[in-house]
PDB file of C-alpha atoms in Angstrom:
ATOM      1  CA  UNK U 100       0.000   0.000   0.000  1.00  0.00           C
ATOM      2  CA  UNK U 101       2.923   2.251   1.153  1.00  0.00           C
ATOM      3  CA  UNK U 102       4.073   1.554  -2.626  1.00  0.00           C
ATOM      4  CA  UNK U 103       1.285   1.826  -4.697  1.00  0.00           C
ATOM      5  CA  UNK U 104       1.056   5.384  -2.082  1.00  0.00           C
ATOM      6  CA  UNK U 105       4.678   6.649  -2.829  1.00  0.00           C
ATOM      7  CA  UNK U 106       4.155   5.977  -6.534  1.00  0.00           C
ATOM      8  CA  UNK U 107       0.934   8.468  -6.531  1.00  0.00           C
ATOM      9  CA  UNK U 108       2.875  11.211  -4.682  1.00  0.00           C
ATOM     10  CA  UNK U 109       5.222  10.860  -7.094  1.00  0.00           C
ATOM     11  CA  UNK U 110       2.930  11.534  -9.989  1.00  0.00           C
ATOM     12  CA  UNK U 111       1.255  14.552  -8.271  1.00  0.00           C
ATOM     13  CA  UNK U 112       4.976  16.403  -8.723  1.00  0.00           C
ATOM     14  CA  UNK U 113       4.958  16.493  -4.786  1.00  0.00           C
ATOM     15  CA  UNK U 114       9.051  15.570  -5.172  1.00  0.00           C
ATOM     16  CA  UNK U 115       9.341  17.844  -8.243  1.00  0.00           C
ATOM     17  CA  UNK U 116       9.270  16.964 -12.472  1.00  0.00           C
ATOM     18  CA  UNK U 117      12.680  15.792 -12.374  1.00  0.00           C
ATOM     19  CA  UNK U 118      11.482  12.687 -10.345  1.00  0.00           C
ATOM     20  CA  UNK U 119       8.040  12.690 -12.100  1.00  0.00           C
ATOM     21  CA  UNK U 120      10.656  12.111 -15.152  1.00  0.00           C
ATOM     22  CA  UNK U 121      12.729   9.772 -13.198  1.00  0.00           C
ATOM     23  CA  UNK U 122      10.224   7.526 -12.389  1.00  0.00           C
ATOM     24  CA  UNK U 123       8.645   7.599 -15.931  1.00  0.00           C
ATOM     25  CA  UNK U 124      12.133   6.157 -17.316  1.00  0.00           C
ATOM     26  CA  UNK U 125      13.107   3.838 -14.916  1.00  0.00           C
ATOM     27  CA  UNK U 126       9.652   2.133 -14.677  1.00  0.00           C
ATOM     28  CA  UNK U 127      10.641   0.447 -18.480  1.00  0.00           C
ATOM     29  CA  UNK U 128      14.508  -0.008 -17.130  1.00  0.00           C
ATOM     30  CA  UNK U 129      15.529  -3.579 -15.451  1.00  0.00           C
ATOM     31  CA  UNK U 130      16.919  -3.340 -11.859  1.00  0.00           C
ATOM     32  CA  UNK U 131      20.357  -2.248 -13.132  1.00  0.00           C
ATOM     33  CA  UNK U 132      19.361   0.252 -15.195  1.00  0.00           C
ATOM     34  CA  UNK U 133      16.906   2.058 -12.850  1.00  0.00           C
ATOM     35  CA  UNK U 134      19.883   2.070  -9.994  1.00  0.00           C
ATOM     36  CA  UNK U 135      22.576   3.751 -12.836  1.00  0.00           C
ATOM     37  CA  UNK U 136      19.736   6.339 -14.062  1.00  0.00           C
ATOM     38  CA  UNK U 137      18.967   6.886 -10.154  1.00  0.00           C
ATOM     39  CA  UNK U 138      22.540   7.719  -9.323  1.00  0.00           C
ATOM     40  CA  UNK U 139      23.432   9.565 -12.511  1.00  0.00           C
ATOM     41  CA  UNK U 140      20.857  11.653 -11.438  1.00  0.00           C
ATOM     42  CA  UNK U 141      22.202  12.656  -8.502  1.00  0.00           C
ATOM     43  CA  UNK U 142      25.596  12.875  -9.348  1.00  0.00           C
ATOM     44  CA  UNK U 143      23.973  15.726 -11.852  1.00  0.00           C
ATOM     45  CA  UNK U 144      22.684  17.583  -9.220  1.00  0.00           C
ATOM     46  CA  UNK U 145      23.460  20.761  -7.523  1.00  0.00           C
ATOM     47  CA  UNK U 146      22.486  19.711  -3.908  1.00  0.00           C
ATOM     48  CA  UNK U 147      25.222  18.840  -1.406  1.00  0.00           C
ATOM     49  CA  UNK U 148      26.568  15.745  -1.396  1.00  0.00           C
ATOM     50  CA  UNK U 149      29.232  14.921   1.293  1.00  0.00           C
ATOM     51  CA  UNK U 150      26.840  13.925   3.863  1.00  0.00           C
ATOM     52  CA  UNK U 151      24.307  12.066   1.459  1.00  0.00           C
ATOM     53  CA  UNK U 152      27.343  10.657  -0.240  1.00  0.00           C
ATOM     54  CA  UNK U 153      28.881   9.377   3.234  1.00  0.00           C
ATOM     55  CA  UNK U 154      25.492   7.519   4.105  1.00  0.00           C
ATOM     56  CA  UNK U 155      25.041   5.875   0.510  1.00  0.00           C
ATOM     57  CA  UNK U 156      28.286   4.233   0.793  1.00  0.00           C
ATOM     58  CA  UNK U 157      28.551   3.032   4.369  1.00  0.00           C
ATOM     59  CA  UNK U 158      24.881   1.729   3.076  1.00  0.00           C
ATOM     60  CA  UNK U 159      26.164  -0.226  -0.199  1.00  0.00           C
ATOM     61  CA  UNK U 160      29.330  -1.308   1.620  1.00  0.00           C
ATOM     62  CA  UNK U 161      27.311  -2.865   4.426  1.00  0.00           C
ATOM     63  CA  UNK U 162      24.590  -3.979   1.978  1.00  0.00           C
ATOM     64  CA  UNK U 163      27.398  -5.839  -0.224  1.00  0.00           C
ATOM     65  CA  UNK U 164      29.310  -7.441   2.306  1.00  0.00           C
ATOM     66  CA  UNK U 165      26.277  -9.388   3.774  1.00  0.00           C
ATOM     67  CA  UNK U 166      25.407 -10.236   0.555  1.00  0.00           C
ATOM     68  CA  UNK U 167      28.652 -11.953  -0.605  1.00  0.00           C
ATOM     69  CA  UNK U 168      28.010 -13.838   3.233  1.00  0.00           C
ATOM     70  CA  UNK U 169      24.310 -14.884   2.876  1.00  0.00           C
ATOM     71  CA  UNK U 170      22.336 -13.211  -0.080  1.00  0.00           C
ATOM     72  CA  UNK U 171      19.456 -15.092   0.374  1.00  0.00           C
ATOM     73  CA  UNK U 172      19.529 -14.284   4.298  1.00  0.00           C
ATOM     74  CA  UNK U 173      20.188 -10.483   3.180  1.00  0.00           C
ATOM     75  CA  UNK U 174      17.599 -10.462   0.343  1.00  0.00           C
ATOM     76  CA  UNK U 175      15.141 -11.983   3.246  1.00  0.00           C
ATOM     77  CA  UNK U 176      16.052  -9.065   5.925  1.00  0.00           C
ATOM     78  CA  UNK U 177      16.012  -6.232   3.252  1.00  0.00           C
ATOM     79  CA  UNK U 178      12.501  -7.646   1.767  1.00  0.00           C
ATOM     80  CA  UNK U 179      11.069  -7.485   5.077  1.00  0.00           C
ATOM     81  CA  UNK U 180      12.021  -4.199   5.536  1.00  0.00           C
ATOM     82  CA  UNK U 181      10.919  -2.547   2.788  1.00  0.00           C
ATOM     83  CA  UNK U 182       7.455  -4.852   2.074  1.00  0.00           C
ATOM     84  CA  UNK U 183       6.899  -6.765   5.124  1.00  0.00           C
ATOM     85  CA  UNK U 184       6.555 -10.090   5.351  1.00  0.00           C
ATOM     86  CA  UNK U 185       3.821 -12.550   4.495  1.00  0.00           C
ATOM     87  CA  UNK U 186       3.674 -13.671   8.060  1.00  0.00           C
ATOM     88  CA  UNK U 187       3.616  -9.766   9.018  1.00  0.00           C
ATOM     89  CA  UNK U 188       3.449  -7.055   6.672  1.00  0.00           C
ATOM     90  CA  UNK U 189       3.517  -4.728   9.604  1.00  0.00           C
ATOM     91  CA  UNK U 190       7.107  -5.255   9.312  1.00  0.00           C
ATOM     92  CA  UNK U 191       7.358  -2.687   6.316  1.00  0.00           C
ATOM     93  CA  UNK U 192       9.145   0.556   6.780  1.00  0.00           C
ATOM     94  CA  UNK U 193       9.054   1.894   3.375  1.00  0.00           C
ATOM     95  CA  UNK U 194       5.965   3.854   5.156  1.00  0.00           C
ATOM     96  CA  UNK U 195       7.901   5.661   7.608  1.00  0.00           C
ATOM     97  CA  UNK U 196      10.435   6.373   4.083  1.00  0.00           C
ATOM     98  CA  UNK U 197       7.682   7.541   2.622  1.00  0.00           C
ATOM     99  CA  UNK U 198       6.390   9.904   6.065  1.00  0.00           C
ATOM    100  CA  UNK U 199       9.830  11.575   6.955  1.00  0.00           C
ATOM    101  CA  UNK U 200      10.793  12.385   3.397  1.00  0.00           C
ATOM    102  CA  UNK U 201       7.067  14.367   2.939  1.00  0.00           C
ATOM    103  CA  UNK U 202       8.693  15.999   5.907  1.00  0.00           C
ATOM    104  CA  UNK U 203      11.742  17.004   5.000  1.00  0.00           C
ATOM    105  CA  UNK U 204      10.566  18.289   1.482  1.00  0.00           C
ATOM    106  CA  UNK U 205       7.602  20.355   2.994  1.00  0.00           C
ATOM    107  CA  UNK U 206      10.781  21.789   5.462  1.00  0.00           C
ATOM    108  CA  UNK U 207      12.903  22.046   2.153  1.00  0.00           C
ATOM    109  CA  UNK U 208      10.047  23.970   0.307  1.00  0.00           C
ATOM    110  CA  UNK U 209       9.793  26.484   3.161  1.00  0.00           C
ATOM    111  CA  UNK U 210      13.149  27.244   3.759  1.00  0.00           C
ATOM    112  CA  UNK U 211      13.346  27.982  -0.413  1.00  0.00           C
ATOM    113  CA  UNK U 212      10.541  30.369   0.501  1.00  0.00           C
ATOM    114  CA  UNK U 213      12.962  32.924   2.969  1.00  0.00           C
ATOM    115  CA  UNK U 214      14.335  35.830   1.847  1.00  0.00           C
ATOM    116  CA  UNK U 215      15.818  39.518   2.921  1.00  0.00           C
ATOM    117  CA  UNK U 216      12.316  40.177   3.555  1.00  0.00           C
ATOM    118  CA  UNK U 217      11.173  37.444   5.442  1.00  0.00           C
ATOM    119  CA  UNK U 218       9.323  38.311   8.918  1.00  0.00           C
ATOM    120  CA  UNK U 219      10.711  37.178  11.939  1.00  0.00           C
ATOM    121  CA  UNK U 220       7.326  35.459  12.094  1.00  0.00           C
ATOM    122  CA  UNK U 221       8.094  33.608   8.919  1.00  0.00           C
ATOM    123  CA  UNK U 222      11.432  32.840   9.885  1.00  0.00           C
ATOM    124  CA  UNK U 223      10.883  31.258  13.398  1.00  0.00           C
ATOM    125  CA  UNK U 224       7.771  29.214  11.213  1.00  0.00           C
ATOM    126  CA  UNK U 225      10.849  27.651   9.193  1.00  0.00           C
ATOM    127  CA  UNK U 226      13.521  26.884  11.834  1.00  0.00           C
ATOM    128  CA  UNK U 227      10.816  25.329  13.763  1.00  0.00           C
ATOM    129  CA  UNK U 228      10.119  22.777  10.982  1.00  0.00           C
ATOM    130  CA  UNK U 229      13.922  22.383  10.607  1.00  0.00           C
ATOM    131  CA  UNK U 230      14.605  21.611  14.233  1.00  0.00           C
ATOM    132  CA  UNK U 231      11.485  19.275  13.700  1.00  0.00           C
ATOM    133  CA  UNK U 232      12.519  17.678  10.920  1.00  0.00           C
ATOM    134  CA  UNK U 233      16.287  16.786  12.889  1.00  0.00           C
ATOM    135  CA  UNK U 234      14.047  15.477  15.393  1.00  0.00           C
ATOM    136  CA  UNK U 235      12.479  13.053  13.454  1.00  0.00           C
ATOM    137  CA  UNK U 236      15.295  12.696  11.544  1.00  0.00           C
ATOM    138  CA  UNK U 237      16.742  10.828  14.631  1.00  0.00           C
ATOM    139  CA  UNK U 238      13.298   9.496  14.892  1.00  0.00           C
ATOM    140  CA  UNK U 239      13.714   7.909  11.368  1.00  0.00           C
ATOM    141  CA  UNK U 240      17.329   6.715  12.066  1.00  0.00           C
ATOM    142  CA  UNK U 241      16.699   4.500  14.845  1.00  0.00           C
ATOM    143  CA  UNK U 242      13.826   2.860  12.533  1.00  0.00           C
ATOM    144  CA  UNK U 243      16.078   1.759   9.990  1.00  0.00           C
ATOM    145  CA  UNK U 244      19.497   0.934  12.199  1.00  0.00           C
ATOM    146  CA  UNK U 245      17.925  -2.438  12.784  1.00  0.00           C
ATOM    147  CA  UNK U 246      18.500  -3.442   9.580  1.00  0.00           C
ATOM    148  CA  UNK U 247      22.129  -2.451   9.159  1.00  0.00           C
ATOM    149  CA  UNK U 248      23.039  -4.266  12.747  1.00  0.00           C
ATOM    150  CA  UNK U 249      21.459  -7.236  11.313  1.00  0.00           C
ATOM    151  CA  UNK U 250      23.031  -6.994   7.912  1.00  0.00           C
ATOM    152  CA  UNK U 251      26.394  -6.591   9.993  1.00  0.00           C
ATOM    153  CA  UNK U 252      25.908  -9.822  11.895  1.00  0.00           C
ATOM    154  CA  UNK U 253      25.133 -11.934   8.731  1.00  0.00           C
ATOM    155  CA  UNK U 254      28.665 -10.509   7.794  1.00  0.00           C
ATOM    156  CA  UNK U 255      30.339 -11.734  10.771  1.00  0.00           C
ATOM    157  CA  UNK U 256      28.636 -14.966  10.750  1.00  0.00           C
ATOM    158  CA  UNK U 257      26.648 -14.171  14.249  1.00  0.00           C
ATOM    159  CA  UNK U 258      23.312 -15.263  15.427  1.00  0.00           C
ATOM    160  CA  UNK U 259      20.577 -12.039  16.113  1.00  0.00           C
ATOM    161  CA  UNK U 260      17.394 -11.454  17.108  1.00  0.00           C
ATOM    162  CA  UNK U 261      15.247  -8.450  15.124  1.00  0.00           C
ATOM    163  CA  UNK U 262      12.572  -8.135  17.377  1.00  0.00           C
ATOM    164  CA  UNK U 263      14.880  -8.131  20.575  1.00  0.00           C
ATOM    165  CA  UNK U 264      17.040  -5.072  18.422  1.00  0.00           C
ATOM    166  CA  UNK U 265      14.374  -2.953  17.039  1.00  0.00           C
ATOM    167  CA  UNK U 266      12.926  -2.916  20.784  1.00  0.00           C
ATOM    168  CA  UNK U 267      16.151  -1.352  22.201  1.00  0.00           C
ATOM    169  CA  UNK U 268      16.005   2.959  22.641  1.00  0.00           C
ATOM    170  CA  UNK U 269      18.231   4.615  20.482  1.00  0.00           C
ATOM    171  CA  UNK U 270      20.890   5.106  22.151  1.00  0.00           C
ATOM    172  CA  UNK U 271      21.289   1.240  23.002  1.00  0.00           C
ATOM    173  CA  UNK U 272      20.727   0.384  18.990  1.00  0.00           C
ATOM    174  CA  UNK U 273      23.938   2.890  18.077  1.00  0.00           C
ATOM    175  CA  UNK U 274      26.470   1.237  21.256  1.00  0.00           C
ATOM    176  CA  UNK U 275      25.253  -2.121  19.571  1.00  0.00           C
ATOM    177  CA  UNK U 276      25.895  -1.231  15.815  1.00  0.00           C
ATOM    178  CA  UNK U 277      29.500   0.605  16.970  1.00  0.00           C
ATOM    179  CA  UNK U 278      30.165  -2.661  18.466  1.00  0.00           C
ATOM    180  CA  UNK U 279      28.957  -5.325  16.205  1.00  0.00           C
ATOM    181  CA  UNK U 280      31.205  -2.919  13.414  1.00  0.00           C
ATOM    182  CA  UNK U 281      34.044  -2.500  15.751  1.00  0.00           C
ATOM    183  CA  UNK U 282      33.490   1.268  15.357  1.00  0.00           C
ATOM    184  CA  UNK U 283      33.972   1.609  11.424  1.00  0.00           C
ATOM    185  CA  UNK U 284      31.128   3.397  11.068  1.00  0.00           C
ATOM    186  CA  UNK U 285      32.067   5.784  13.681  1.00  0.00           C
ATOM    187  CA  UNK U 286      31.849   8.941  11.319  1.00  0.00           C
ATOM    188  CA  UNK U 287      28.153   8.125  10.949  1.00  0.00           C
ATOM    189  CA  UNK U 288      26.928   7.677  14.513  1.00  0.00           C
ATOM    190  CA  UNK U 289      28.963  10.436  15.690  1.00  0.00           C
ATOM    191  CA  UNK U 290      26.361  12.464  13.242  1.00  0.00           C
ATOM    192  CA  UNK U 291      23.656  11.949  15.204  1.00  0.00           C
ATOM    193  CA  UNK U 292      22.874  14.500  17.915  1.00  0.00           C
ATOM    194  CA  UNK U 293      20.214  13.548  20.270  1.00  0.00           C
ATOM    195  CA  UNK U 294      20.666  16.198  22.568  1.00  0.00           C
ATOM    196  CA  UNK U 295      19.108  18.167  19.782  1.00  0.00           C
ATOM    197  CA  UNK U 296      16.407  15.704  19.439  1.00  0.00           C
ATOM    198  CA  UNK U 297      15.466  15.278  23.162  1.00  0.00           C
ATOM    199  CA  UNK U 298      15.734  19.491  23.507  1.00  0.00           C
ATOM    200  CA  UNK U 299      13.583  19.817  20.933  1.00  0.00           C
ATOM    201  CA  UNK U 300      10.770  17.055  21.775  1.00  0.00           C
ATOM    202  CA  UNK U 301      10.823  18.956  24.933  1.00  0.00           C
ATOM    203  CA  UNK U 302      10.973  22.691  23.746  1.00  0.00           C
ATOM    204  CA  UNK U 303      14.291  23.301  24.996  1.00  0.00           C
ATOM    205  CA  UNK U 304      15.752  23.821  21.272  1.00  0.00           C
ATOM    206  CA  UNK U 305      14.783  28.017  20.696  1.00  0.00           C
ATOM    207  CA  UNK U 306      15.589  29.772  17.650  1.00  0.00           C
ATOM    208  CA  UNK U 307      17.450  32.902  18.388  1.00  0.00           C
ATOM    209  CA  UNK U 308      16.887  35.771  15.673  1.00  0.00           C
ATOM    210  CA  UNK U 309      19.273  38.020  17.144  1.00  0.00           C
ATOM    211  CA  UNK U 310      22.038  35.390  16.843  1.00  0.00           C
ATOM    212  CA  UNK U 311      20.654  33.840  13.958  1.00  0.00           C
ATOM    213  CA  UNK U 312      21.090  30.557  16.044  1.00  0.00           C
ATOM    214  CA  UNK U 313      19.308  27.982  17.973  1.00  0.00           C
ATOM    215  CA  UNK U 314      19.998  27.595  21.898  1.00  0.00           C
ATOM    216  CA  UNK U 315      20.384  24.617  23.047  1.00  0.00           C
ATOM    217  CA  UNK U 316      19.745  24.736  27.155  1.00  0.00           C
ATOM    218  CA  UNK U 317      21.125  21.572  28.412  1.00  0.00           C
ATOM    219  CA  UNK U 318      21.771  20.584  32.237  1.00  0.00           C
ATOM    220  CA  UNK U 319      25.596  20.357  32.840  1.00  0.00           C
ATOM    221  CA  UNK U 320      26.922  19.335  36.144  1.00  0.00           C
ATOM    222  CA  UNK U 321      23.527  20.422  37.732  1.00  0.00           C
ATOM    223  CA  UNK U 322      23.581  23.800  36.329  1.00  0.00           C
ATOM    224  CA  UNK U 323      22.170  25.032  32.738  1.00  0.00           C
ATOM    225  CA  UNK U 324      24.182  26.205  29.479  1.00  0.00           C
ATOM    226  CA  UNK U 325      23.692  27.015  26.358  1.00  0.00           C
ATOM    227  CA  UNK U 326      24.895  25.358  23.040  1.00  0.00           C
ATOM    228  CA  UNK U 327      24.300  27.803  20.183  1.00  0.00           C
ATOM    229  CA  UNK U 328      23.841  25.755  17.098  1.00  0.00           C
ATOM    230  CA  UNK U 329      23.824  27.425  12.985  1.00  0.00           C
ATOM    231  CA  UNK U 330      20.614  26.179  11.393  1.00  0.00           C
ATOM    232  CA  UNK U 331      22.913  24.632   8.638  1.00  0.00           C
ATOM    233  CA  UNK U 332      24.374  22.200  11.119  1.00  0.00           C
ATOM    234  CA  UNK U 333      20.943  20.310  11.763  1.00  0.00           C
TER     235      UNK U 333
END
């Protein structure tokens, strides 16, 4: 459903006509094809690239090396993930994809719409959806590290339990992937900032227009401080 729901959104031009295009090429294309036109693509963008580029290829790399291990084990896991199972399709995640990247284009589309004019109204309507959209961006990570710590531990040949790893807290499903990795992924899980998250689930992450930062008010030692934080870092 979360396809057939994704493929519609697409149409509309929600994502933009260059992926309304996209989609209408690939859809003739084989596997191969559609994953070359998908990446040539990008590579012909303008958008930044270092941190997207960092995640794609910790991804791949991970993806590959369970593969060459157990590719019917891996083709099982990464099924599940996206589809669900037969057993369970409530196992599917290409849902909560789908949810955080409406997100962060409705935040993208907003922050296009600032200017030397803006209001600080306007403004602190945008830097709220970004700090949001970091939120759930954290949100969105711990749905999907599940599947990497597995993919991991077909690699190294060890016995795991999905259900037992998805129901750790976030914090418990990044010491377990640094581990299971032996910290070669450091560089991504040192990306992920829940201080920010928890300040802003709890509307301790403020916007500053005078600084043209957020404040960060964090308990240190029993007494508060402020981290000041560029929007452009979330």
């Amino acid at each position: 459903m979360a396809n057939e729901e994704l493929k519609h959104i697409i149409e509309e031009g929600y994502f933009g006509e260059k992926v309304v295009l996209l989609l209408q090429k690939v859809e003739s294309y084989e596997d191969k094809h559609q994953l070359y036109e998908i990446i040539k693509d990008w590579i012909e963008g303008d958008e930044l690239k270092f941190f997207t580029k960092t995640y794609m290829l910790f991804m791949l790399k991970v993806i590959l090396e369970s593969f060459e291990t157990n590719p019917n084990q891996t083709y099982e896991e990464i099924s599940t993930f996206i589809t669900g199972s037969r057993k369970d399709p409530r196992k599917e995640k290409l849902s909560t994809i789908l949810e955080f990247q409406l997100l962060s284009t409705e935040t993208q589309k907003k922050v296009s719409t600032l200017n030397s004019k803006s209001s600080i109204g306007d403004i602190r309507n945008v830097t709220s959806s970004i700090s949001n959209n970091y939120s759930k961006g954290i949100e969105f990570i711990g749905k999907i590290i599940p599947l990497f710590i597995c993919l991991v531990k077909i690699r190294n040949q060890e016995e795991y339990n999905m259900y037992k790893i998805e129901k750790l807290n976030l914090h418990k499903k990044l010491i377990e992937f640094d581990a299971c990795t032996s910290y070669e992924y450091k560089i991504i899980t040192n990306m992920i900032n829940r201080d920010i998250r928890n300040a802003e689930a709890h509307l301790s992450l403020i916007y500053s227009d005078k600084r043209k930062k957020y404040v960060l008010r964090k308990i240190v030692n029993g007494k508060y401080q402020n981290e000041y934080i560029k929007p452009i870092d979330l």
